[in-house]
Amino acid sequence: MYKILFFLCFMFSQSIFAQDDFLNEFESEYTSTAINDPFETYNRFMSNVNWGIYDYVFSPALESYNAVTPLGLRIGIYNFFDNLASPLRFLSQLLTLHFKEAGNEFARFSLNSTFGIGGILDIATPNGLYSKRSDFGITFGRWGLDGEFYFVLPLLGPSNFRDILAMPLNALAYPTTYIDSFWTSSTIYTLKEFNYTARHKDTIDTLRRDGLDSYILMRDAYEQFRNELIKE
């Protein structure tokens, strides 16, 4: 039972609070495109709910976390969890016949897991082994599956049909899914998400403060960024 509950929590890992590369794109200029948004009324409502929770719960907690946690420790935590995502990226690249990228991921994981002290140190990047963001949503996109429609998940933010469909497979490819203890798994997952969000709090706050219509910006940025990853 506990494993199933954790699996359901983990499968929604495409949240606005976890997508570091996606958040980095917020400051770029995006032009509105024809995006299928049949649930716009619901999506806008849920976006407002998510922002309200962020403003009153997450934002103060993140400020405290950044204030008391040394930068070096936060970077080490980020590197550790990014290294754990290497098997997911490896499988995704392999299934789309991107053999060079898959080889880089395998080499990165091997090097960082050993000489990088379990991934806390990123030894691979300075040695020319670069990682490209990839997951099963991108795999499905490269296989020709369309996003179909945009959808905002409670607490977890922007997604679409294709990426929601991919979430169970993303979870199965992530090592912490297989930790026996539900509470241990949940704690590790919470730390991962919280640290990712803290890393990009300034960007999130800028979007929240300066966006004339944060809903449109989030929707267009999400869809265009995911499409760009599929086309690479």
PDB file of C-alpha atoms in Angstrom:
ATOM      1  CA  MET A   1       0.000   0.000   0.000  1.00  0.00           C
ATOM      2  CA  TYR A   2       2.713   2.463   0.997  1.00  0.00           C
ATOM      3  CA  LYS A   3       4.727   1.660  -2.116  1.00  0.00           C
ATOM      4  CA  ILE A   4       1.688   2.351  -4.288  1.00  0.00           C
ATOM      5  CA  LEU A   5       1.061   5.681  -2.550  1.00  0.00           C
ATOM      6  CA  PHE A   6       4.673   6.743  -3.018  1.00  0.00           C
ATOM      7  CA  PHE A   7       4.581   5.623  -6.635  1.00  0.00           C
ATOM      8  CA  LEU A   8       1.524   7.795  -7.274  1.00  0.00           C
ATOM      9  CA  CYS A   9       3.215  10.767  -5.615  1.00  0.00           C
ATOM     10  CA  PHE A  10       6.439  10.311  -7.513  1.00  0.00           C
ATOM     11  CA  MET A  11       4.867   9.848 -10.919  1.00  0.00           C
ATOM     12  CA  PHE A  12       3.873  13.532 -10.950  1.00  0.00           C
ATOM     13  CA  SER A  13       7.469  14.704 -11.032  1.00  0.00           C
ATOM     14  CA  GLN A  14       6.997  17.183 -13.887  1.00  0.00           C
ATOM     15  CA  SER A  15       5.937  19.974 -11.520  1.00  0.00           C
ATOM     16  CA  ILE A  16       6.664  23.688 -11.757  1.00  0.00           C
ATOM     17  CA  PHE A  17       8.707  23.247  -8.606  1.00  0.00           C
ATOM     18  CA  ALA A  18      11.009  20.622 -10.055  1.00  0.00           C
ATOM     19  CA  GLN A  19      11.791  21.469 -13.607  1.00  0.00           C
ATOM     20  CA  ASP A  20      15.070  23.285 -13.354  1.00  0.00           C
ATOM     21  CA  ASP A  21      15.698  23.580 -17.101  1.00  0.00           C
ATOM     22  CA  PHE A  22      12.123  24.696 -17.705  1.00  0.00           C
ATOM     23  CA  LEU A  23      12.406  27.404 -15.053  1.00  0.00           C
ATOM     24  CA  ASN A  24      15.600  28.679 -16.613  1.00  0.00           C
ATOM     25  CA  GLU A  25      13.561  29.468 -19.733  1.00  0.00           C
ATOM     26  CA  PHE A  26      11.141  31.811 -17.948  1.00  0.00           C
ATOM     27  CA  GLU A  27      13.257  34.844 -18.632  1.00  0.00           C
ATOM     28  CA  SER A  28      13.407  34.093 -22.352  1.00  0.00           C
ATOM     29  CA  GLU A  29      10.867  35.639 -24.721  1.00  0.00           C
ATOM     30  CA  TYR A  30       8.164  33.250 -25.826  1.00  0.00           C
ATOM     31  CA  THR A  31       5.570  33.981 -28.461  1.00  0.00           C
ATOM     32  CA  SER A  32       2.077  32.647 -28.033  1.00  0.00           C
ATOM     33  CA  THR A  33       1.258  29.720 -30.314  1.00  0.00           C
ATOM     34  CA  ALA A  34      -1.876  27.701 -31.000  1.00  0.00           C
ATOM     35  CA  ILE A  35      -1.987  25.438 -27.960  1.00  0.00           C
ATOM     36  CA  ASN A  36      -4.932  23.119 -27.388  1.00  0.00           C
ATOM     37  CA  ASP A  37      -6.340  24.245 -24.039  1.00  0.00           C
ATOM     38  CA  PRO A  38      -9.905  22.864 -23.742  1.00  0.00           C
ATOM     39  CA  PHE A  39      -9.750  22.980 -19.936  1.00  0.00           C
ATOM     40  CA  GLU A  40      -8.660  26.612 -19.674  1.00  0.00           C
ATOM     41  CA  THR A  41     -11.273  27.549 -17.060  1.00  0.00           C
ATOM     42  CA  TYR A  42     -10.156  24.729 -14.784  1.00  0.00           C
ATOM     43  CA  ASN A  43      -6.492  25.272 -15.621  1.00  0.00           C
ATOM     44  CA  ARG A  44      -6.622  28.947 -14.659  1.00  0.00           C
ATOM     45  CA  PHE A  45      -8.382  28.102 -11.410  1.00  0.00           C
ATOM     46  CA  MET A  46      -5.824  25.429 -10.519  1.00  0.00           C
ATOM     47  CA  SER A  47      -2.953  27.743 -11.466  1.00  0.00           C
ATOM     48  CA  ASN A  48      -4.287  30.344  -9.035  1.00  0.00           C
ATOM     49  CA  VAL A  49      -4.606  27.683  -6.327  1.00  0.00           C
ATOM     50  CA  ASN A  50      -1.035  26.526  -6.951  1.00  0.00           C
ATOM     51  CA  TRP A  51       0.306  30.080  -6.824  1.00  0.00           C
ATOM     52  CA  GLY A  52      -1.613  30.734  -3.609  1.00  0.00           C
ATOM     53  CA  ILE A  53      -0.031  27.693  -1.970  1.00  0.00           C
ATOM     54  CA  TYR A  54       3.361  28.806  -3.226  1.00  0.00           C
ATOM     55  CA  ASP A  55       2.936  32.365  -1.905  1.00  0.00           C
ATOM     56  CA  TYR A  56       1.780  31.423   1.575  1.00  0.00           C
ATOM     57  CA  VAL A  57       3.457  28.059   2.203  1.00  0.00           C
ATOM     58  CA  PHE A  58       6.389  27.288  -0.055  1.00  0.00           C
ATOM     59  CA  SER A  59       7.885  30.739  -0.500  1.00  0.00           C
ATOM     60  CA  PRO A  60       8.512  31.444   3.231  1.00  0.00           C
ATOM     61  CA  ALA A  61       9.816  27.900   3.745  1.00  0.00           C
ATOM     62  CA  LEU A  62      12.166  28.206   0.771  1.00  0.00           C
ATOM     63  CA  GLU A  63      13.523  31.518   2.011  1.00  0.00           C
ATOM     64  CA  SER A  64      14.348  29.920   5.370  1.00  0.00           C
ATOM     65  CA  TYR A  65      15.924  26.897   3.664  1.00  0.00           C
ATOM     66  CA  ASN A  66      18.175  29.060   1.495  1.00  0.00           C
ATOM     67  CA  ALA A  67      19.130  31.180   4.494  1.00  0.00           C
ATOM     68  CA  VAL A  68      20.222  28.308   6.738  1.00  0.00           C
ATOM     69  CA  THR A  69      21.572  25.811   4.168  1.00  0.00           C
ATOM     70  CA  PRO A  70      25.056  26.528   2.795  1.00  0.00           C
ATOM     71  CA  LEU A  71      25.238  26.940  -0.970  1.00  0.00           C
ATOM     72  CA  GLY A  72      27.788  24.136  -1.304  1.00  0.00           C
ATOM     73  CA  LEU A  73      25.442  21.710   0.443  1.00  0.00           C
ATOM     74  CA  ARG A  74      22.513  22.719  -1.766  1.00  0.00           C
ATOM     75  CA  ILE A  75      24.637  22.178  -4.885  1.00  0.00           C
ATOM     76  CA  GLY A  76      25.749  18.784  -3.580  1.00  0.00           C
ATOM     77  CA  ILE A  77      22.131  17.738  -2.987  1.00  0.00           C
ATOM     78  CA  TYR A  78      21.197  18.937  -6.462  1.00  0.00           C
ATOM     79  CA  ASN A  79      24.075  16.970  -8.030  1.00  0.00           C
ATOM     80  CA  PHE A  80      23.155  13.847  -6.071  1.00  0.00           C
ATOM     81  CA  PHE A  81      19.564  13.751  -7.280  1.00  0.00           C
ATOM     82  CA  ASP A  82      20.530  14.762 -10.809  1.00  0.00           C
ATOM     83  CA  ASN A  83      22.885  11.787 -10.868  1.00  0.00           C
ATOM     84  CA  LEU A  84      20.050   9.501  -9.764  1.00  0.00           C
ATOM     85  CA  ALA A  85      18.103  10.648 -12.833  1.00  0.00           C
ATOM     86  CA  SER A  86      20.823   9.349 -15.168  1.00  0.00           C
ATOM     87  CA  PRO A  87      19.190   5.899 -15.629  1.00  0.00           C
ATOM     88  CA  LEU A  88      15.977   7.619 -16.745  1.00  0.00           C
ATOM     89  CA  ARG A  89      17.826   9.810 -19.232  1.00  0.00           C
ATOM     90  CA  PHE A  90      19.866   6.810 -20.431  1.00  0.00           C
ATOM     91  CA  LEU A  91      16.768   4.729 -21.174  1.00  0.00           C
ATOM     92  CA  SER A  92      14.994   7.625 -22.853  1.00  0.00           C
ATOM     93  CA  GLN A  93      17.933   8.362 -25.143  1.00  0.00           C
ATOM     94  CA  LEU A  94      18.452   4.682 -25.906  1.00  0.00           C
ATOM     95  CA  LEU A  95      14.816   4.147 -26.883  1.00  0.00           C
ATOM     96  CA  THR A  96      15.027   7.009 -29.369  1.00  0.00           C
ATOM     97  CA  LEU A  97      18.306   5.708 -30.842  1.00  0.00           C
ATOM     98  CA  HIS A  98      20.365   8.601 -29.498  1.00  0.00           C
ATOM     99  CA  PHE A  99      23.286   6.313 -28.794  1.00  0.00           C
ATOM    100  CA  LYS A 100      25.896   9.008 -28.227  1.00  0.00           C
ATOM    101  CA  GLU A 101      23.762  10.743 -25.603  1.00  0.00           C
ATOM    102  CA  ALA A 102      22.906   7.394 -23.997  1.00  0.00           C
ATOM    103  CA  GLY A 103      26.612   6.563 -23.821  1.00  0.00           C
ATOM    104  CA  ASN A 104      27.353   9.915 -22.214  1.00  0.00           C
ATOM    105  CA  GLU A 105      24.690   9.286 -19.574  1.00  0.00           C
ATOM    106  CA  PHE A 106      26.068   5.842 -18.779  1.00  0.00           C
ATOM    107  CA  ALA A 107      29.583   7.229 -18.493  1.00  0.00           C
ATOM    108  CA  ARG A 108      28.405  10.192 -16.379  1.00  0.00           C
ATOM    109  CA  PHE A 109      26.556   7.921 -13.976  1.00  0.00           C
ATOM    110  CA  SER A 110      29.513   5.569 -13.630  1.00  0.00           C
ATOM    111  CA  LEU A 111      32.037   8.370 -13.068  1.00  0.00           C
ATOM    112  CA  ASN A 112      29.946  10.513 -10.747  1.00  0.00           C
ATOM    113  CA  SER A 113      28.696   7.550  -8.718  1.00  0.00           C
ATOM    114  CA  THR A 114      32.258   6.444  -7.974  1.00  0.00           C
ATOM    115  CA  PHE A 115      34.744   9.306  -8.054  1.00  0.00           C
ATOM    116  CA  GLY A 116      31.976  11.846  -7.477  1.00  0.00           C
ATOM    117  CA  ILE A 117      31.069  10.284  -4.113  1.00  0.00           C
ATOM    118  CA  GLY A 118      27.660   8.985  -5.143  1.00  0.00           C
ATOM    119  CA  GLY A 119      27.032  11.938  -7.415  1.00  0.00           C
ATOM    120  CA  ILE A 120      27.519  14.687  -4.836  1.00  0.00           C
ATOM    121  CA  LEU A 121      30.375  15.986  -6.981  1.00  0.00           C
ATOM    122  CA  ASP A 122      29.890  16.422 -10.710  1.00  0.00           C
ATOM    123  CA  ILE A 123      33.141  14.984 -12.033  1.00  0.00           C
ATOM    124  CA  ALA A 124      31.737  14.148 -15.455  1.00  0.00           C
ATOM    125  CA  THR A 125      30.986  17.624 -16.821  1.00  0.00           C
ATOM    126  CA  PRO A 126      34.545  18.990 -16.476  1.00  0.00           C
ATOM    127  CA  ASN A 127      35.683  15.849 -18.305  1.00  0.00           C
ATOM    128  CA  GLY A 128      33.504  16.555 -21.324  1.00  0.00           C
ATOM    129  CA  LEU A 129      30.605  14.232 -20.483  1.00  0.00           C
ATOM    130  CA  TYR A 130      27.515  16.383 -20.829  1.00  0.00           C
ATOM    131  CA  SER A 131      23.941  15.517 -20.024  1.00  0.00           C
ATOM    132  CA  LYS A 132      20.839  16.370 -22.051  1.00  0.00           C
ATOM    133  CA  ARG A 133      17.444  16.560 -20.425  1.00  0.00           C
ATOM    134  CA  SER A 134      15.308  13.597 -21.445  1.00  0.00           C
ATOM    135  CA  ASP A 135      12.441  11.498 -20.091  1.00  0.00           C
ATOM    136  CA  PHE A 136       9.706   9.244 -21.379  1.00  0.00           C
ATOM    137  CA  GLY A 137       7.495  12.207 -22.294  1.00  0.00           C
ATOM    138  CA  ILE A 138      10.226  13.293 -24.696  1.00  0.00           C
ATOM    139  CA  THR A 139      10.593   9.689 -25.882  1.00  0.00           C
ATOM    140  CA  PHE A 140       6.874   9.503 -26.682  1.00  0.00           C
ATOM    141  CA  GLY A 141       7.132  12.841 -28.491  1.00  0.00           C
ATOM    142  CA  ARG A 142       9.970  11.569 -30.658  1.00  0.00           C
ATOM    143  CA  TRP A 143       7.875   8.505 -31.425  1.00  0.00           C
ATOM    144  CA  GLY A 144       5.179  10.820 -32.780  1.00  0.00           C
ATOM    145  CA  LEU A 145       2.750  11.069 -29.852  1.00  0.00           C
ATOM    146  CA  ASP A 146       1.267  14.560 -29.630  1.00  0.00           C
ATOM    147  CA  GLY A 147       0.741  16.426 -26.375  1.00  0.00           C
ATOM    148  CA  GLU A 148      -3.002  16.499 -27.220  1.00  0.00           C
ATOM    149  CA  PHE A 149      -4.037  19.057 -24.582  1.00  0.00           C
ATOM    150  CA  TYR A 150      -2.546  21.263 -21.890  1.00  0.00           C
ATOM    151  CA  PHE A 151      -3.445  20.437 -18.294  1.00  0.00           C
ATOM    152  CA  VAL A 152      -2.488  21.938 -14.918  1.00  0.00           C
ATOM    153  CA  LEU A 153      -1.994  19.377 -12.142  1.00  0.00           C
ATOM    154  CA  PRO A 154      -2.931  20.218  -8.533  1.00  0.00           C
ATOM    155  CA  LEU A 155       0.202  21.414  -6.697  1.00  0.00           C
ATOM    156  CA  LEU A 156       2.402  20.175  -9.518  1.00  0.00           C
ATOM    157  CA  GLY A 157       1.635  22.576 -12.305  1.00  0.00           C
ATOM    158  CA  PRO A 158       1.978  22.466 -16.115  1.00  0.00           C
ATOM    159  CA  SER A 159       1.694  19.238 -18.057  1.00  0.00           C
ATOM    160  CA  ASN A 160      -0.085  17.713 -21.042  1.00  0.00           C
ATOM    161  CA  PHE A 161      -1.590  14.372 -21.988  1.00  0.00           C
ATOM    162  CA  ARG A 162       1.679  12.942 -23.322  1.00  0.00           C
ATOM    163  CA  ASP A 163       3.713  13.909 -20.257  1.00  0.00           C
ATOM    164  CA  ILE A 164       1.062  12.676 -17.823  1.00  0.00           C
ATOM    165  CA  LEU A 165       1.017   9.357 -19.668  1.00  0.00           C
ATOM    166  CA  ALA A 166       4.804   9.128 -19.284  1.00  0.00           C
ATOM    167  CA  MET A 167       4.910   9.810 -15.542  1.00  0.00           C
ATOM    168  CA  PRO A 168       4.540   6.189 -14.337  1.00  0.00           C
ATOM    169  CA  LEU A 169       7.458   5.127 -16.558  1.00  0.00           C
ATOM    170  CA  ASN A 170       9.552   8.065 -15.343  1.00  0.00           C
ATOM    171  CA  ALA A 171       8.922   6.930 -11.788  1.00  0.00           C
ATOM    172  CA  LEU A 172       9.827   3.315 -12.545  1.00  0.00           C
ATOM    173  CA  ALA A 173      13.179   4.445 -13.973  1.00  0.00           C
ATOM    174  CA  TYR A 174      14.065   6.473 -10.871  1.00  0.00           C
ATOM    175  CA  PRO A 175      15.982   4.484  -8.192  1.00  0.00           C
ATOM    176  CA  THR A 176      14.292   5.916  -5.084  1.00  0.00           C
ATOM    177  CA  THR A 177      10.988   4.404  -6.222  1.00  0.00           C
ATOM    178  CA  TYR A 178      12.291   1.055  -4.994  1.00  0.00           C
ATOM    179  CA  ILE A 179      13.095   2.059  -1.419  1.00  0.00           C
ATOM    180  CA  ASP A 180      11.041  -0.206   0.853  1.00  0.00           C
ATOM    181  CA  SER A 181      10.045   2.326   3.488  1.00  0.00           C
ATOM    182  CA  PHE A 182       7.280   4.678   2.364  1.00  0.00           C
ATOM    183  CA  TRP A 183       8.311   7.372   4.825  1.00  0.00           C
ATOM    184  CA  THR A 184      11.956   7.178   3.832  1.00  0.00           C
ATOM    185  CA  SER A 185      11.033   7.378   0.166  1.00  0.00           C
ATOM    186  CA  SER A 186       8.684  10.294   0.805  1.00  0.00           C
ATOM    187  CA  THR A 187      11.309  12.187   2.797  1.00  0.00           C
ATOM    188  CA  ILE A 188      13.932  11.735   0.081  1.00  0.00           C
ATOM    189  CA  TYR A 189      11.474  12.780  -2.618  1.00  0.00           C
ATOM    190  CA  THR A 190      10.433  15.868  -0.622  1.00  0.00           C
ATOM    191  CA  LEU A 191      14.050  16.895  -0.131  1.00  0.00           C
ATOM    192  CA  LYS A 192      14.712  16.517  -3.852  1.00  0.00           C
ATOM    193  CA  GLU A 193      11.743  18.656  -4.857  1.00  0.00           C
ATOM    194  CA  PHE A 194      12.348  21.250  -2.160  1.00  0.00           C
ATOM    195  CA  ASN A 195      16.012  21.674  -3.028  1.00  0.00           C
ATOM    196  CA  TYR A 196      15.188  21.988  -6.761  1.00  0.00           C
ATOM    197  CA  THR A 197      12.635  24.672  -6.012  1.00  0.00           C
ATOM    198  CA  ALA A 198      14.984  26.574  -3.708  1.00  0.00           C
ATOM    199  CA  ARG A 199      17.597  26.586  -6.460  1.00  0.00           C
ATOM    200  CA  HIS A 200      15.240  28.560  -8.717  1.00  0.00           C
ATOM    201  CA  LYS A 201      13.275  30.626  -6.227  1.00  0.00           C
ATOM    202  CA  ASP A 202      14.507  33.956  -7.609  1.00  0.00           C
ATOM    203  CA  THR A 203      13.350  32.997 -11.110  1.00  0.00           C
ATOM    204  CA  ILE A 204       9.956  31.861  -9.822  1.00  0.00           C
ATOM    205  CA  ASP A 205       9.520  35.086  -7.852  1.00  0.00           C
ATOM    206  CA  THR A 206      10.426  37.189 -10.873  1.00  0.00           C
ATOM    207  CA  LEU A 207       7.797  35.410 -12.929  1.00  0.00           C
ATOM    208  CA  ARG A 208       5.245  35.816 -10.156  1.00  0.00           C
ATOM    209  CA  ARG A 209       5.967  39.531  -9.787  1.00  0.00           C
ATOM    210  CA  ASP A 210       6.481  40.664 -13.375  1.00  0.00           C
ATOM    211  CA  GLY A 211       4.260  38.424 -15.479  1.00  0.00           C
ATOM    212  CA  LEU A 212       1.204  40.257 -16.876  1.00  0.00           C
ATOM    213  CA  ASP A 213      -0.517  36.913 -17.375  1.00  0.00           C
ATOM    214  CA  SER A 214       1.500  34.220 -15.666  1.00  0.00           C
ATOM    215  CA  TYR A 215      -0.925  31.554 -16.852  1.00  0.00           C
ATOM    216  CA  ILE A 216      -0.278  32.246 -20.541  1.00  0.00           C
ATOM    217  CA  LEU A 217       3.461  32.557 -19.917  1.00  0.00           C
ATOM    218  CA  MET A 218       3.596  29.254 -18.039  1.00  0.00           C
ATOM    219  CA  ARG A 219       1.485  27.446 -20.630  1.00  0.00           C
ATOM    220  CA  ASP A 220       3.374  28.709 -23.681  1.00  0.00           C
ATOM    221  CA  ALA A 221       6.792  28.303 -22.078  1.00  0.00           C
ATOM    222  CA  TYR A 222       6.034  24.739 -21.015  1.00  0.00           C
ATOM    223  CA  GLU A 223       4.724  23.592 -24.373  1.00  0.00           C
ATOM    224  CA  GLN A 224       7.432  25.306 -26.418  1.00  0.00           C
ATOM    225  CA  PHE A 225      10.241  24.098 -24.184  1.00  0.00           C
ATOM    226  CA  ARG A 226       9.034  20.496 -24.280  1.00  0.00           C
ATOM    227  CA  ASN A 227       8.627  20.660 -28.069  1.00  0.00           C
ATOM    228  CA  GLU A 228      12.163  22.026 -28.420  1.00  0.00           C
ATOM    229  CA  LEU A 229      13.528  19.098 -26.403  1.00  0.00           C
ATOM    230  CA  ILE A 230      11.660  16.647 -28.620  1.00  0.00           C
ATOM    231  CA  LYS A 231      13.077  18.232 -31.790  1.00  0.00           C
ATOM    232  CA  GLU A 232      16.711  18.174 -30.590  1.00  0.00           C
TER     233      GLU A 232
END
